[in-house]
């Protein structure tokens, strides 16, 4: 129990540190906005709106939050500036809950069938293959038998990178030569994983979003071929986004959701950026839960998303 507490404490410290710049940026601006004011009025709400937008929460989500606070002010007649942080905290937590971003505390998988197949999508450069490697590490550490499929055959570097991760983590990687049919790689991966009693399969895919039609056809073909081996596959389509790009991540998320159905999000590179608000906005706009967040280079720095802990760390510097 003490050991678990120690790991839990370290995880929370990583989260606090990863969101430090966002937290300090938001609450230093908010402190200036309410300085010398005792109640929340239109001027304070205008300032808050600007603060949230510049923290990459996004315009539509920001407007939603402001409307909710306005309703509360109208209902309660008087809301002090001292209460504003708590109200803001409540509304952000409520938004994340509405978008089914649950509190994930362990690396369990559905027990009714295996392997559990995760198709990982995202444009090149967002940390997709690295995220797959870190997921493989976490699942293996949790006692799961993991298989990786190198279906981004468009780039030799992608196949090489996922092979290196497979060696580092100690899990098998199914691959073919560069330029091979990605669906064929996915088929081989699932056949091998099924035959060897794997618990979880992670399939890497190409991230050529500029060619939307080609990407859509490719992903559809991969899914269709997977179903020949496992009718329920894929169990999850995970979209990886680079949180440090702020509004660019928004656009990628929108475009990818037009190309294929997205079930969950991994938002990487949140450490060292003041754009952590993007987690709130993307989840709200896509109505897709955030499942993982990346907070550093280390294997342990990809964390299961816990909305309660996220909001707590975000409000650390209030």
C-alpha positions in Angstrom: 0.0 0.0 0.0 2.8 2.3 0.9 4.6 1.5 -2.3 1.5 2.3 -4.4 1.1 5.6 -2.5 4.7 6.4 -3.4 4.1 5.8 -7.1 0.8 7.7 -6.9 2.6 10.6 -5.3 5.3 10.6 -8.0 2.7 10.5 -10.8 0.9 13.5 -9.3 4.2 15.4 -8.9 4.8 14.8 -12.6 1.3 16.0 -13.5 1.8 19.1 -11.3 5.1 19.9 -12.9 3.8 19.2 -16.4 0.8 21.6 -16.0 2.8 24.2 -14.1 3.3 26.7 -17.0 -0.4 26.5 -17.9 -1.5 26.9 -14.3 0.8 29.8 -13.6 -0.1 31.6 -16.8 -3.9 31.3 -16.3 -3.9 32.2 -12.6 -1.4 35.1 -12.8 -3.6 36.6 -15.5 -6.8 35.9 -13.5 -5.3 37.5 -10.4 -4.5 40.7 -12.4 -8.0 40.7 -13.8 -9.8 40.6 -10.4 -7.3 42.9 -8.6 -9.2 45.5 -6.7 -12.6 44.1 -7.5 -14.9 42.4 -5.1 -17.5 41.0 -7.4 -17.7 39.2 -10.7 -19.0 41.7 -13.3 -19.0 42.0 -17.1 -15.5 43.3 -17.1 -14.2 40.4 -15.1 -16.0 37.9 -17.4 -14.6 39.7 -20.5 -11.1 39.3 -19.0 -11.7 35.7 -18.1 -12.9 35.0 -21.6 -9.6 36.4 -23.0 -7.5 34.4 -20.5 -9.2 31.1 -21.5 -8.9 31.7 -25.2 -5.2 32.6 -24.9 -4.7 29.4 -22.9 -5.9 27.4 -25.9 -9.2 26.3 -24.3 -10.7 27.3 -27.7 -13.4 29.9 -28.5 -16.5 27.7 -28.4 -15.6 25.9 -25.2 -14.6 29.3 -23.6 -18.0 30.8 -24.6 -19.7 27.8 -23.0 -17.8 28.2 -19.7 -18.5 32.0 -19.6 -22.2 31.4 -20.3 -22.4 28.9 -17.4 -20.6 31.4 -15.0 -23.0 34.2 -16.2 -26.0 32.0 -15.4 -24.5 31.3 -11.9 -23.9 35.1 -11.4 -27.5 35.8 -12.5 -28.9 33.1 -10.2 -26.9 34.0 -7.1 -27.2 37.8 -7.7 -23.8 38.3 -6.2 -20.6 36.3 -6.8 -17.4 37.5 -5.2 -14.2 37.4 -7.1 -12.9 35.1 -4.4 -15.4 32.5 -5.5 -14.5 32.7 -9.1 -11.6 30.2 -9.0 -13.9 27.6 -7.4 -16.7 28.2 -9.9 -14.2 27.9 -12.8 -12.8 24.7 -11.4 -16.4 23.2 -11.0 -17.3 24.1 -14.6 -14.1 22.7 -16.1 -14.5 19.5 -14.1 -18.2 19.3 -15.3 -17.2 19.7 -18.9 -14.6 16.9 -18.7 -17.2 14.7 -17.0 -19.8 15.4 -19.7 -17.3 14.3 -22.4 -16.7 11.0 -20.6 -13.1 11.7 -19.7 -13.2 9.3 -16.8 -10.8 8.9 -13.9 -8.5 6.1 -15.1 -6.5 4.6 -12.2 -5.2 1.4 -13.7 -4.2 -0.3 -17.0 -6.9 -2.9 -17.0 -8.6 -4.0 -20.2 -12.0 -5.5 -20.9 -11.9 -9.1 -19.8 -14.6 -10.5 -22.1 -12.2 -11.0 -25.0 -8.6 -10.7 -26.1 -6.6 -9.4 -27.7 -7.9 -5.9 -27.2 -6.9 -4.0 -30.4 -6.0 -0.3 -30.4 -5.6 1.4 -33.8 -3.4 4.4 -33.3 -3.8 7.4 -35.6 -2.3 10.9 -35.8 -0.2 13.1 -38.1 3.6 12.6 -38.2 5.5 14.5 -35.6 2.9 14.4 -32.8 4.7 11.6 -30.9 2.5 8.8 -32.2 5.1 6.1 -32.3 6.6 7.2 -29.0 3.2 7.1 -27.4 2.8 3.5 -28.7 6.1 2.5 -27.2 5.2 4.1 -23.8 1.7 2.4 -23.9 3.4 -0.9 -24.6 5.7 -0.4 -21.6 2.8 0.5 -19.3 0.7 -2.4 -20.5 3.6 -4.8 -20.1 4.4 -3.5 -16.7 0.7 -4.2 -15.8 1.3 -7.8 -16.7 -0.2 -7.8 -20.2 1.2 -9.6 -23.2 1.6 -6.9 -25.8 2.1 -7.0 -29.6 3.0 -4.1 -31.9 2.1 -3.7 -35.6 4.3 -1.5 -37.8 1.6 -0.5 -40.3 3.1 2.9 -41.0 4.9 1.5 -44.0 5.1 4.8 -45.8 8.2 5.9 -43.8 11.2 3.7 -43.2 11.9 5.7 -40.1 8.5 4.8 -38.6 9.1 1.1 -38.9 12.6 1.5 -37.5 11.4 3.6 -34.6 8.6 1.2 -33.5 11.2 -1.7 -33.8 13.5 0.1 -31.5 10.7 0.6 -29.0 9.8 -3.1 -29.3 13.3 -4.0 -28.3 13.5 -1.5 -25.5 10.2 -2.6 -24.0 10.7 -6.3 -24.8 7.6 -6.9 -26.9 7.3 -8.4 -30.4 6.9 -6.1 -33.4 5.2 -7.4 -36.6 6.5 -5.6 -39.7 7.1 -5.9 -43.4 9.3 -4.0 -45.8 8.8 -0.3 -46.4 6.0 0.3 -48.9 4.2 -2.9 -48.0 0.4 -2.8 -47.7 -0.5 -1.5 -44.2 -3.6 -3.7 -44.1 -1.4 -6.7 -44.7 0.8 -5.8 -41.7 -2.3 -5.3 -39.5 -3.6 -8.7 -40.7 -0.3 -10.4 -39.8 -0.1 -8.7 -36.5 -3.6 -9.8 -35.4 -3.1 -13.4 -36.6 0.2 -13.6 -34.7 -1.2 -11.9 -31.5 -4.3 -14.2 -31.5 -2.2 -17.3 -32.0 0.1 -16.4 -29.2 -2.5 -15.3 -26.6 -1.7 -11.6 -26.6 -3.8 -9.4 -24.3 -3.4 -6.1 -26.2 -2.3 -5.1 -29.8 -1.2 -1.6 -30.8 -1.2 -0.8 -34.5 0.8 2.2 -35.8 -0.6 3.9 -38.9 0.6 6.5 -41.4 -0.2 10.1 -40.6 -0.6 11.7 -44.1 -3.5 14.0 -43.3 -3.0 16.2 -46.4 -4.2 13.3 -48.5 -7.5 12.8 -46.6 -9.2 10.5 -49.1 -6.2 8.3 -49.3 -5.9 8.1 -45.5 -9.6 7.4 -45.2 -9.4 4.6 -47.7 -6.3 3.2 -46.0 -7.8 3.2 -42.5 -11.1 1.6 -43.8 -9.1 -1.1 -45.5 -7.0 -1.8 -42.3 -10.2 -2.1 -40.3 -11.9 -4.4 -42.8 -8.9 -6.7 -43.0 -8.6 -6.8 -39.1 -12.2 -8.0 -38.9 -11.3 -11.1 -40.9 -9.2 -12.1 -38.0 -11.1 -10.6 -35.1 -14.7 -9.5 -35.9 -14.7 -6.8 -33.2 -11.4 -5.2 -34.1 -10.4 -2.5 -33.7 -11.8 -2.1 -30.2 -10.5 1.4 -30.0 -9.3 4.1 -32.4 -6.8 6.3 -30.4 -6.0 9.7 -31.8 -2.6 11.2 -30.7 -2.3 15.0 -30.6 0.6 17.3 -29.8 -0.7 19.5 -27.0 2.1 22.0 -27.4 0.7 23.1 -30.8 -2.5 24.5 -29.2 -5.0 25.4 -31.9 -3.2 23.3 -34.5 -4.0 20.2 -32.4 -7.7 21.4 -32.5 -7.6 21.5 -36.3 -6.0 18.1 -36.6 -8.5 16.6 -34.2 -11.4 18.0 -36.2 -9.9 16.8 -39.5 -9.1 13.3 -38.2 -12.6 12.9 -36.8 -13.9 13.5 -40.3 -11.6 10.8 -41.8 -12.4 8.1 -39.2 -14.3 7.5 -36.0 -12.2 8.4 -33.0 -12.9 6.7 -29.6 -10.2 8.2 -27.4 -7.4 10.8 -27.3 -3.8 10.9 -26.2 -2.5 14.4 -25.8 1.3 14.6 -25.7 4.0 17.1 -24.9 2.0 19.0 -22.3 5.1 19.6 -20.2 6.9 22.8 -20.9 3.9 24.5 -22.6 1.3 27.0 -21.3 -1.2 25.5 -23.7 -2.6 22.8 -21.4 -6.1 24.3 -21.7 -6.2 22.5 -25.1 -7.1 19.3 -23.2 -10.4 20.9 -22.1 -11.3 22.4 -25.5 -10.5 19.4 -27.7 -12.4 17.0 -25.4 -15.4 19.3 -25.3 -15.5 20.1 -29.0 -15.0 16.5 -30.2 -17.1 14.8 -27.5 -14.3 12.3 -27.3 -12.7 11.3 -23.9 -9.1 12.1 -23.2 -7.5 8.8 -22.1 -3.8 9.5 -21.9 -1.6 12.6 -21.4 2.1 12.9 -22.1 4.2 14.9 -19.6 7.8 14.2 -20.5 10.3 12.0 -22.3 10.5 9.2 -19.7 8.7 5.8 -20.1 6.6 6.6 -17.0 5.6 10.1 -18.3 2.7 8.9 -20.3 -0.1 8.8 -17.8 -3.7 7.6 -17.7 -5.9 10.7 -17.7 -7.6 11.4 -14.4 -9.9 14.4 -14.7 -10.0 15.0 -10.9 -6.2 15.1 -10.7 -5.9 17.1 -13.9 -8.2 19.8 -12.6 -6.4 19.8 -9.2 -3.0 20.3 -10.9 -4.4 22.9 -13.2 -5.6 24.9 -10.2 -2.4 24.4 -8.2 -1.3 28.0 -8.6 -4.6 29.7 -7.9 
